[in-house]
Short mmCIF file of C-alpha atoms in Angstrom, two decimals:
data_model
loop_
_atom_site.label_atom_id
_atom_site.label_comp_id
_atom_site.label_asym_id
_atom_site.label_seq_id
_atom_site.Cartn_x
_atom_site.Cartn_y
_atom_site.Cartn_z
CA UNK A 298 38.66 -9.07 10.56
CA UNK A 299 36.56 -6.01 11.18
CA UNK A 300 37.22 -2.39 12.15
CA UNK A 301 35.32 -0.75 14.97
CA UNK A 302 34.19 2.44 13.26
CA UNK A 303 33.73 4.23 16.59
CA UNK A 304 37.36 3.62 17.56
CA UNK A 305 39.08 4.08 14.19
CA UNK A 306 40.64 7.54 13.72
CA UNK A 307 41.46 6.94 10.04
CA UNK A 308 45.24 7.36 10.44
CA UNK A 309 45.92 4.58 7.90
CA UNK A 310 48.93 3.20 9.77
CA UNK A 311 47.53 -0.32 9.27
CA UNK A 312 47.31 -0.24 5.48
CA UNK A 313 50.82 -1.42 4.45
CA UNK A 314 50.76 -4.31 6.93
CA UNK A 315 47.95 -6.18 5.16
CA UNK A 316 49.44 -8.87 2.86
CA UNK A 317 46.17 -8.97 0.90
CA UNK A 318 45.82 -5.19 0.50
CA UNK A 319 42.32 -5.55 1.90
CA UNK A 320 42.39 -2.39 4.07
CA UNK A 321 41.48 1.02 2.67
CA UNK A 322 40.31 4.36 4.03
CA UNK A 323 36.68 5.06 3.22
CA UNK A 324 34.93 8.10 4.66
CA UNK A 325 37.98 8.86 6.87
CA UNK A 326 37.79 5.43 8.51
CA UNK A 327 39.59 2.17 7.79
CA UNK A 328 37.48 -0.51 6.14
CA UNK A 329 38.29 -4.13 5.28
CA UNK A 330 37.19 -5.73 2.02
CA UNK A 331 35.77 -9.00 3.37
CA UNK A 332 36.16 -10.78 0.05
CA UNK A 333 39.89 -10.05 0.01
CA UNK A 334 40.64 -10.39 3.74
CA UNK A 335 42.49 -13.67 4.36
CA UNK A 336 41.98 -13.56 8.16
CA UNK A 337 45.75 -13.81 8.76
CA UNK A 338 45.39 -11.77 11.95
CA UNK A 339 48.21 -9.30 11.23
CA UNK A 340 46.05 -6.21 11.84
CA UNK A 341 44.73 -7.66 15.10
CA UNK A 342 48.18 -7.98 16.70
CA UNK A 343 48.90 -4.74 18.49
CA UNK A 344 52.54 -5.76 18.96
CA UNK A 345 52.78 -5.79 15.15
CA UNK A 346 50.41 -3.12 13.83
CA UNK A 347 50.60 -0.07 16.09
CA UNK A 348 46.91 0.87 15.79
CA UNK A 349 46.62 3.74 18.31
CA UNK A 350 43.07 2.84 19.34
CA UNK A 351 43.00 -0.97 18.96
CA UNK A 352 40.18 -0.70 16.45
CA UNK A 353 40.50 -4.17 14.88
CA UNK A 354 38.49 -7.12 16.13
CA UNK A 355 37.55 -10.66 15.13
CA UNK A 356 34.24 -11.25 13.50
CA UNK A 357 31.90 -13.52 15.48
CA UNK A 358 32.02 -17.10 14.18
CA UNK A 359 35.34 -16.57 12.42
CA UNK A 360 36.50 -20.09 13.29
CA UNK A 361 33.39 -21.70 11.79
CA UNK A 362 33.32 -23.22 8.34
CA UNK A 363 33.58 -22.43 5.55
CA UNK A 364 35.26 -19.04 6.22
CA UNK A 365 37.13 -20.51 9.17
CA UNK A 366 39.60 -22.15 6.77
CA UNK A 367 40.93 -18.68 5.93
CA UNK A 368 41.79 -18.25 9.60
CA UNK A 369 43.34 -21.70 10.11
CA UNK A 370 45.44 -21.67 6.94
CA UNK A 371 46.50 -18.04 7.00
CA UNK A 372 47.28 -17.49 10.68
CA UNK A 373 50.22 -19.52 12.06
CA UNK A 374 49.13 -18.81 15.63
CA UNK A 375 46.14 -21.15 15.20
CA UNK A 376 46.43 -24.94 15.49
CA UNK A 377 44.74 -27.32 13.07
CA UNK A 378 42.48 -29.91 14.75
CA UNK A 379 43.62 -32.86 12.61
CA UNK A 380 47.34 -32.23 12.24
CA UNK A 381 47.96 -30.59 15.64
CA UNK A 382 50.36 -28.34 13.72
CA UNK A 383 50.06 -24.56 13.62
CA UNK A 384 48.42 -22.81 10.70
CA UNK A 385 48.67 -24.22 7.20
CA UNK A 386 51.66 -26.27 8.28
CA UNK A 387 52.54 -29.90 8.33
CA UNK A 388 55.58 -31.45 9.94
CA UNK A 389 57.14 -32.68 6.64
CA UNK A 390 60.95 -32.80 6.82
CA UNK A 391 61.01 -31.09 10.24
CA UNK A 392 60.28 -34.38 12.02
CA UNK A 393 60.87 -36.77 9.13
CA UNK A 394 63.58 -38.65 11.07
CA UNK A 395 60.88 -39.66 13.58
CA UNK A 396 57.69 -39.85 11.50
CA UNK A 397 59.32 -41.57 8.51
CA UNK A 398 56.84 -39.73 6.32
CA UNK A 399 59.38 -39.90 3.49
CA UNK A 400 61.71 -42.91 3.59
CA UNK A 401 64.54 -44.12 1.35
CA UNK A 402 63.34 -44.95 -2.14
CA UNK A 403 60.64 -42.28 -1.92
CA UNK A 404 60.18 -38.58 -2.52
CA UNK A 405 58.04 -36.08 -0.66
CA UNK A 406 56.52 -33.32 -2.73
CA UNK A 407 54.92 -30.08 -1.58
CA UNK A 408 53.24 -27.60 -3.89
CA UNK A 409 52.82 -24.41 -1.88
CA UNK A 410 50.02 -22.65 -3.69
CA UNK A 411 49.90 -18.85 -3.42
CA UNK A 412 53.39 -18.52 -1.98
CA UNK A 413 54.99 -16.03 -2.14
CA UNK A 414 52.91 -12.83 -1.96
CA UNK A 415 49.96 -13.65 -4.19
CA UNK A 416 47.65 -15.84 -2.13
CA UNK A 417 45.21 -18.10 -3.89
CA UNK A 418 41.62 -19.21 -4.16
CA UNK A 419 40.33 -22.76 -4.10
CA UNK A 420 39.79 -22.99 -7.86
CA UNK A 421 43.54 -22.74 -8.33
CA UNK A 422 44.14 -25.52 -5.81
CA UNK A 423 41.69 -27.72 -7.60
CA UNK A 424 43.49 -27.34 -10.94
CA UNK A 425 46.57 -28.81 -9.28
CA UNK A 426 44.93 -31.46 -7.09
CA UNK A 427 42.85 -32.82 -9.98
CA UNK A 428 45.87 -33.07 -12.29
CA UNK A 429 47.87 -34.85 -9.59
CA UNK A 430 45.01 -37.22 -8.74
CA UNK A 431 44.83 -38.20 -12.42
CA UNK A 432 48.38 -39.59 -12.28
CA UNK A 433 47.58 -41.55 -9.12
CA UNK A 434 49.01 -39.32 -6.42
CA UNK A 435 47.85 -40.19 -2.88
CA UNK A 436 47.55 -36.99 -0.85
CA UNK A 437 49.08 -36.83 2.64
CA UNK A 438 46.45 -37.49 5.32
CA UNK A 439 48.21 -35.42 7.99
CA UNK A 440 47.92 -32.27 5.93
CA UNK A 441 45.17 -29.70 6.45
CA UNK A 442 44.53 -29.15 2.74
CA UNK A 443 43.83 -32.86 2.17
CA UNK A 444 40.99 -32.48 4.67
CA UNK A 445 39.29 -30.03 2.27
CA UNK A 446 39.03 -32.54 -0.59
CA UNK A 447 35.54 -33.92 -1.23
CA UNK A 448 37.04 -36.81 -3.18
CA UNK A 449 40.69 -37.68 -2.64
CA UNK A 450 40.76 -39.98 -5.68
CA UNK A 451 39.80 -37.15 -8.06
CA UNK A 452 41.25 -34.17 -6.22
CA UNK A 453 37.91 -32.33 -6.19
CA UNK A 454 37.61 -29.70 -3.44
CA UNK A 455 34.50 -29.75 -1.24
CA UNK A 456 32.14 -27.22 -2.90
CA UNK A 457 31.47 -25.43 0.39
CA UNK A 458 35.05 -24.08 0.30
CA UNK A 459 34.96 -22.93 -3.32
CA UNK A 460 34.65 -19.20 -2.51
CA UNK A 461 37.45 -19.11 0.04
CA UNK A 462 40.90 -17.54 -0.37
CA UNK A 463 44.07 -18.26 1.59
CA UNK A 464 47.52 -16.72 2.08
CA UNK A 465 48.86 -20.10 1.00
CA UNK A 466 48.31 -23.81 1.50
CA UNK A 467 50.29 -26.89 0.72
CA UNK A 468 49.42 -29.84 -1.49
CA UNK A 469 51.55 -32.61 -0.08
CA UNK A 470 52.23 -36.26 -0.91
CA UNK A 471 54.80 -39.03 -0.88
CA UNK A 472 55.54 -41.21 -3.91
CA UNK A 473 58.07 -43.81 -5.10
CA UNK A 474 61.21 -42.06 -6.33
CA UNK A 475 60.85 -43.40 -9.89
CA UNK A 476 57.61 -41.41 -10.28
CA UNK A 477 59.44 -38.12 -9.81
CA UNK A 478 59.81 -37.22 -13.53
CA UNK A 479 56.07 -37.74 -14.20
CA UNK A 480 55.09 -35.75 -11.11
CA UNK A 481 57.38 -32.84 -11.98
CA UNK A 482 56.15 -32.82 -15.58
CA UNK A 483 52.54 -32.68 -14.35
CA UNK A 484 53.15 -29.93 -11.80
CA UNK A 485 55.10 -27.73 -14.21
CA UNK A 486 52.46 -28.21 -16.93
CA UNK A 487 49.64 -27.08 -14.58
CA UNK A 488 51.79 -24.04 -13.67
CA UNK A 489 51.16 -22.65 -17.17
CA UNK A 490 47.41 -22.33 -16.57
CA UNK A 491 47.44 -20.88 -13.05
CA UNK A 492 46.33 -17.42 -11.97
CA UNK A 493 48.71 -17.54 -9.04
CA UNK A 494 52.18 -18.80 -8.14
CA UNK A 495 53.47 -21.72 -6.12
CA UNK A 496 56.75 -22.66 -4.48
CA UNK A 497 57.86 -26.21 -5.15
CA UNK A 498 59.55 -28.46 -2.58
CA UNK A 499 61.10 -31.89 -2.95
CA UNK A 500 62.16 -34.08 -0.03
CA UNK A 501 64.64 -36.91 -0.42
CA UNK A 502 66.49 -39.14 2.05
CA UNK A 503 70.25 -39.60 2.23
CA UNK A 504 71.71 -43.06 1.68
CA UNK A 505 74.19 -44.70 4.10
CA UNK A 506 77.09 -43.35 2.02
CA UNK A 507 75.73 -39.79 2.23
CA UNK A 508 74.54 -39.65 -1.39
CA UNK A 509 71.19 -38.21 -2.40
CA UNK A 510 69.67 -40.30 -5.24
CA UNK A 511 67.16 -37.63 -6.18
CA UNK A 512 69.86 -35.15 -7.28
CA UNK A 513 70.99 -36.85 -10.54
CA UNK A 514 67.35 -37.56 -11.36
CA UNK A 515 66.52 -33.87 -11.08
CA UNK A 516 69.48 -32.96 -13.23
CA UNK A 517 68.30 -35.41 -15.89
CA UNK A 518 65.00 -33.55 -16.24
CA UNK A 519 66.62 -30.12 -16.16
CA UNK A 520 65.67 -29.06 -12.63
CA UNK A 521 68.27 -27.57 -10.34
CA UNK A 522 67.65 -27.05 -6.61
CA UNK A 523 68.38 -23.61 -5.19
CA UNK A 524 71.54 -23.23 -3.08
CA UNK A 525 69.73 -23.10 0.25
CA UNK A 526 67.69 -25.98 1.62
CA UNK A 527 66.41 -27.46 4.83
CA UNK A 528 68.35 -30.43 6.22
CA UNK A 529 67.02 -32.81 8.85
CA UNK A 530 70.10 -33.78 10.89
CA UNK A 531 68.67 -37.12 12.02
CA UNK A 532 68.85 -36.43 15.77
CA UNK A 533 65.23 -37.43 16.56
CA UNK A 534 64.17 -40.64 18.31
CA UNK A 535 62.71 -43.15 17.54
CA UNK A 536 64.54 -43.07 14.21
CA UNK A 537 62.87 -44.13 10.95
CA UNK A 538 64.30 -44.13 7.44
CA UNK A 539 63.23 -47.52 6.01
CA UNK A 540 59.57 -48.17 5.10
CA UNK A 541 58.35 -51.21 7.06
CA UNK B 586 55.16 -26.93 5.75
CA UNK B 587 58.47 -25.53 4.81
CA UNK B 588 57.97 -21.98 5.97
CA UNK B 589 61.73 -21.64 6.28
CA UNK B 590 62.41 -22.86 2.73
CA UNK B 591 62.46 -20.69 -0.40
CA UNK B 592 64.35 -17.74 1.13
CA UNK B 593 65.50 -15.68 -1.81
CA UNK B 594 68.52 -13.52 -2.46
CA UNK B 595 72.05 -13.69 -3.83
CA UNK B 596 74.36 -16.52 -2.77
CA UNK B 597 76.44 -13.93 -0.94
CA UNK B 598 73.45 -12.70 1.07
CA UNK B 599 72.18 -16.21 1.82
CA UNK B 600 75.62 -17.32 3.01
CA UNK B 601 74.93 -16.00 6.50
CA UNK B 602 71.25 -16.82 6.78
CA UNK B 603 70.49 -19.85 8.93
CA UNK B 604 67.30 -21.02 10.61
CA UNK B 605 67.21 -23.61 13.37
CA UNK B 606 64.10 -25.71 13.98
CA UNK B 607 63.87 -28.11 16.90
CA UNK B 608 60.58 -29.96 16.86
CA UNK B 609 58.68 -32.62 18.77
CA UNK B 610 56.68 -34.95 16.53
CA UNK B 611 52.97 -34.78 17.35
CA UNK B 612 51.71 -38.15 18.57
CA UNK B 613 55.14 -39.82 18.59
CA UNK B 614 57.60 -38.12 20.94
CA UNK B 615 55.85 -34.91 22.00
CA UNK B 616 54.86 -36.13 25.45
CA UNK B 617 57.28 -34.78 28.03
CA UNK B 618 59.19 -32.80 25.41
CA UNK B 619 58.34 -29.34 26.72
CA UNK B 620 61.18 -29.26 29.28
CA UNK B 621 63.64 -30.44 26.61
CA UNK B 622 62.62 -27.69 24.23
CA UNK B 623 62.84 -25.12 27.02
CA UNK B 624 66.40 -26.31 27.61
CA UNK B 625 67.11 -25.89 23.90
CA UNK B 626 65.83 -22.32 24.06
CA UNK B 627 68.24 -21.56 26.91
CA UNK B 628 71.18 -23.07 25.02
CA UNK B 629 70.31 -21.29 21.80
CA UNK B 630 69.93 -17.98 23.61
CA UNK B 631 73.52 -18.20 24.83
CA UNK B 632 74.73 -18.48 21.22
CA UNK B 633 73.32 -15.08 20.20
CA UNK B 634 70.45 -15.73 17.78
CA UNK B 635 69.41 -12.95 15.39
CA UNK B 636 65.77 -13.72 16.22
CA UNK B 637 63.87 -16.17 18.36
CA UNK B 638 60.19 -16.66 19.00
CA UNK B 639 57.16 -18.79 19.53
CA UNK B 640 54.19 -18.72 17.21
CA UNK B 641 51.91 -18.97 20.23
CA UNK B 642 53.21 -15.65 21.52
CA UNK B 643 55.56 -13.74 19.24
CA UNK B 644 59.23 -12.89 18.95
CA UNK B 645 61.96 -10.84 20.57
CA UNK B 646 61.44 -8.31 17.76
CA UNK B 647 57.91 -7.79 19.09
CA UNK B 648 59.35 -7.21 22.55
CA UNK B 649 58.93 -10.62 24.20
CA UNK B 650 61.59 -11.96 26.57
CA UNK B 651 63.21 -15.39 26.51
CA UNK B 652 61.34 -16.27 29.70
CA UNK B 653 57.99 -15.36 28.12
CA UNK B 654 58.83 -17.37 25.00
CA UNK B 655 59.87 -20.38 27.10
CA UNK B 656 56.64 -20.23 29.08
CA UNK B 657 54.54 -20.00 25.93
CA UNK B 658 55.56 -23.43 24.59
CA UNK B 659 52.60 -25.79 24.40
CA UNK B 660 52.36 -29.59 24.60
CA UNK B 661 53.61 -30.05 21.01
CA UNK B 662 56.49 -27.59 21.38
CA UNK B 663 58.81 -26.23 18.72
CA UNK B 664 61.84 -23.95 18.76
CA UNK B 665 62.35 -21.53 15.87
CA UNK B 666 65.19 -19.06 15.57
CA UNK B 667 67.56 -17.52 13.07
CA UNK B 668 71.31 -16.96 13.05
CA UNK B 669 73.32 -14.53 10.98
CA UNK B 670 76.62 -16.39 10.85
CA UNK B 671 77.96 -19.83 9.99
CA UNK B 672 80.12 -19.77 13.11
CA UNK B 673 77.10 -19.42 15.40
CA UNK B 674 75.20 -22.17 13.60
CA UNK B 675 78.29 -24.37 13.87
CA UNK B 676 78.40 -23.83 17.65
CA UNK B 677 74.67 -24.56 18.00
CA UNK B 678 74.85 -27.86 16.11
CA UNK B 679 77.83 -28.93 18.21
CA UNK B 680 75.93 -28.19 21.43
CA UNK B 681 72.74 -29.91 20.29
CA UNK B 682 74.69 -33.02 19.38
CA UNK B 683 76.20 -33.06 22.88
CA UNK B 684 72.76 -32.62 24.48
CA UNK B 685 71.32 -35.56 22.46
CA UNK B 686 67.71 -34.82 23.44
CA UNK B 687 66.08 -37.09 20.85
CA UNK B 688 64.15 -34.21 19.28
CA UNK B 689 64.22 -33.55 15.53
CA UNK B 690 66.74 -30.89 14.53
CA UNK B 691 66.46 -29.23 11.12
CA UNK B 692 68.69 -26.50 9.74
CA UNK B 693 67.87 -24.16 6.87
CA UNK B 694 70.80 -22.55 5.13
CA UNK B 695 73.35 -23.08 2.34
CA UNK B 696 73.16 -26.83 1.66
CA UNK B 697 76.88 -27.32 1.06
CA UNK B 698 77.81 -25.58 4.32
CA UNK B 699 75.28 -27.53 6.39
CA UNK B 700 76.50 -30.86 4.99
CA UNK B 701 80.11 -29.85 5.64
CA UNK B 702 79.25 -29.15 9.30
CA UNK B 703 77.51 -32.53 9.52
CA UNK B 704 80.65 -34.28 8.25
CA UNK B 705 82.79 -32.41 10.75
CA UNK B 706 80.61 -33.53 13.68
CA UNK B 707 80.10 -37.08 12.42
CA UNK B 708 76.40 -36.46 11.91
CA UNK B 709 74.61 -38.50 9.23
CA UNK B 710 71.78 -36.27 7.97
CA UNK B 711 68.44 -38.01 7.48
CA UNK B 712 66.75 -36.08 4.68
CA UNK B 713 66.62 -32.76 2.90
CA UNK B 714 63.86 -30.51 1.63
CA UNK B 715 65.04 -28.91 -1.60
CA UNK B 716 63.64 -25.70 -3.04
CA UNK B 717 62.76 -26.10 -6.71
CA UNK B 718 61.90 -22.41 -7.09
CA UNK B 719 58.71 -20.50 -7.85
CA UNK B 720 56.32 -21.46 -10.67
CA UNK B 721 53.16 -20.05 -12.22
CA UNK B 722 52.27 -16.39 -12.76
CA UNK B 723 55.67 -15.07 -11.75
CA UNK B 724 55.33 -11.86 -13.75
CA UNK B 725 52.90 -10.58 -11.10
CA UNK B 726 55.39 -10.98 -8.27
CA UNK B 727 57.22 -8.01 -6.78
CA UNK B 728 60.91 -7.63 -7.74
CA UNK B 729 63.66 -9.74 -6.16
CA UNK B 730 64.73 -6.79 -3.96
CA UNK B 731 61.34 -7.09 -2.22
CA UNK B 732 61.14 -10.89 -2.32
CA UNK B 733 64.41 -11.24 -0.41
CA UNK B 734 62.64 -9.67 2.59
CA UNK B 735 59.16 -11.17 2.33
CA UNK B 736 60.45 -14.73 1.82
CA UNK B 737 62.08 -14.61 5.24
CA UNK B 738 58.55 -15.19 6.55
CA UNK B 739 57.25 -18.31 4.85
CA UNK B 740 53.83 -17.82 6.42
CA UNK B 741 53.37 -14.82 4.14
CA UNK B 742 52.76 -12.33 6.94
CA UNK B 743 55.36 -9.78 5.81
CA UNK B 744 53.50 -7.66 3.31
CA UNK B 745 55.35 -6.50 0.20
CA UNK B 746 53.70 -3.10 0.75
CA UNK B 747 55.25 -2.76 4.19
CA UNK B 748 58.68 -3.58 2.75
CA UNK B 749 58.26 -1.01 -0.02
CA UNK B 750 57.19 1.68 2.47
CA UNK B 751 60.04 0.97 4.85
CA UNK B 752 62.62 1.02 2.04
CA UNK B 753 61.30 4.46 1.08
CA UNK B 754 61.69 5.58 4.70
CA UNK B 755 65.34 4.44 4.68
CA UNK B 756 65.96 6.22 1.37
CA UNK B 757 64.56 9.45 2.86
CA UNK B 758 66.61 9.08 6.02
CA UNK B 759 63.49 8.70 8.18
CA UNK B 760 64.61 5.30 9.49
CA UNK B 761 67.98 3.64 10.03
CA UNK B 762 68.51 0.22 8.42
CA UNK B 763 68.40 -1.35 11.88
CA UNK B 764 65.06 0.29 12.77
CA UNK B 765 63.66 -0.65 9.37
CA UNK B 766 64.84 -4.25 9.67
CA UNK B 767 63.02 -4.67 13.00
CA UNK B 768 59.83 -3.08 11.67
CA UNK B 769 59.72 -5.38 8.64
CA UNK B 770 60.28 -8.43 10.85
CA UNK B 771 57.61 -7.82 13.49
CA UNK B 772 54.76 -9.53 11.56
CA UNK B 773 56.79 -12.79 11.45
CA UNK B 774 55.40 -14.37 14.62
CA UNK B 775 57.56 -17.47 14.88
CA UNK B 776 61.09 -16.01 14.83
CA UNK B 777 62.59 -17.23 11.55
CA UNK B 778 62.98 -13.75 10.01
CA UNK B 779 66.62 -12.68 10.14
CA UNK B 780 66.88 -8.98 11.11
CA UNK B 781 70.69 -8.89 10.87
CA UNK B 782 70.56 -10.05 7.25
CA UNK B 783 67.74 -7.58 6.58
CA UNK B 784 69.77 -4.72 8.05
CA UNK B 785 72.67 -5.53 5.71
CA UNK B 786 70.28 -5.62 2.74
CA UNK B 787 68.78 -2.25 3.70
CA UNK B 788 72.12 -0.44 3.91
CA UNK B 789 72.19 -0.05 0.13
CA UNK B 790 69.16 2.27 0.38
CA UNK B 791 70.82 4.79 2.70
CA UNK B 792 70.85 8.32 1.27
CA UNK B 793 74.24 9.26 -0.18
#
């Protein structure tokens, strides 16, 4: 984003709204640090940031690569061309009863890099994707981050994106349930070397009797889910829960 | 993915924090789903949501009406809203089961309570997305009292600096908890932020 210096009156009302702290007052006008700006669009929304003069505007070519990935991943009002899902998102458990992305006997894993609050650059993603590729993880095709990999078998990010930063993005994959301990050990080991944070998600399917096989497995490796979760009620059609 | 997961806070505070997601699956059942999702919006509205919105437009907290939100749905539509009580969520699930629209319904909230409601209505849940917490450089995160607000927007649009400023305003008596709760929630463009929960959380900052 950019600030029209003619319009800006330097009131500073916009400053606390920026999740990246990229806005400052310089010479009595607001200025945006372009290296830190994640193009989330917060400052541009006049129904969010009450800029009295509407001084914010989009830079020309903001949707073009490589910087365009900041916009697509950080602003949920945009729609990704491959996934047809807004922003950084994927449909994961939200439509899992219809897509069958994760079926019985499998787990779905999401590593949400940069979330919460800290954001992340591509070097941090690569630490995680390379470690996961080494243990044979196959990254989800219908995920926008997978589209940024130059080599899906090694987890190497396309070099043209190396200088980009995002509010957050999700490394996502499905695996057989018996691989869960190895995957969790890998992810938690990489966590020790990161310069950012991530939120960790695990999807599992319920059995006919209502049990959740992944729960005792998590307990066995010392991981306890938080009390609140996201449950797919199975109301979607056509219904899929068994891998064909 | 999962922008409604990882909401932080005490068990007591999370007890009345529900998010409803009704979603058409792109490329599978999205064709012709817009009218169904508009119907869901009408039904949900009658139940008294704490927040409701559309990421293509914005939320009621930003001043948009139900009609505007309904009209903003695109060809791969999705309904997002939050509820501040178990009773309301219970009523919504009951109604959605009756409607049987064939769209995916996902509920974020206390796992045990959601599964209990499923049993009551004879619903067999399909799958669950579990939160396994935050990892990495956690010592650089803001304190939990800030995280419980910012994690109500999983897209990361609620800035920790806005929350800190607004809490100071409440402490100084410049804003009521209700005004502050709305202000914090306006950057969340899809409607999953729960202003009623936020208002309760902000009451502890009122000047004595």
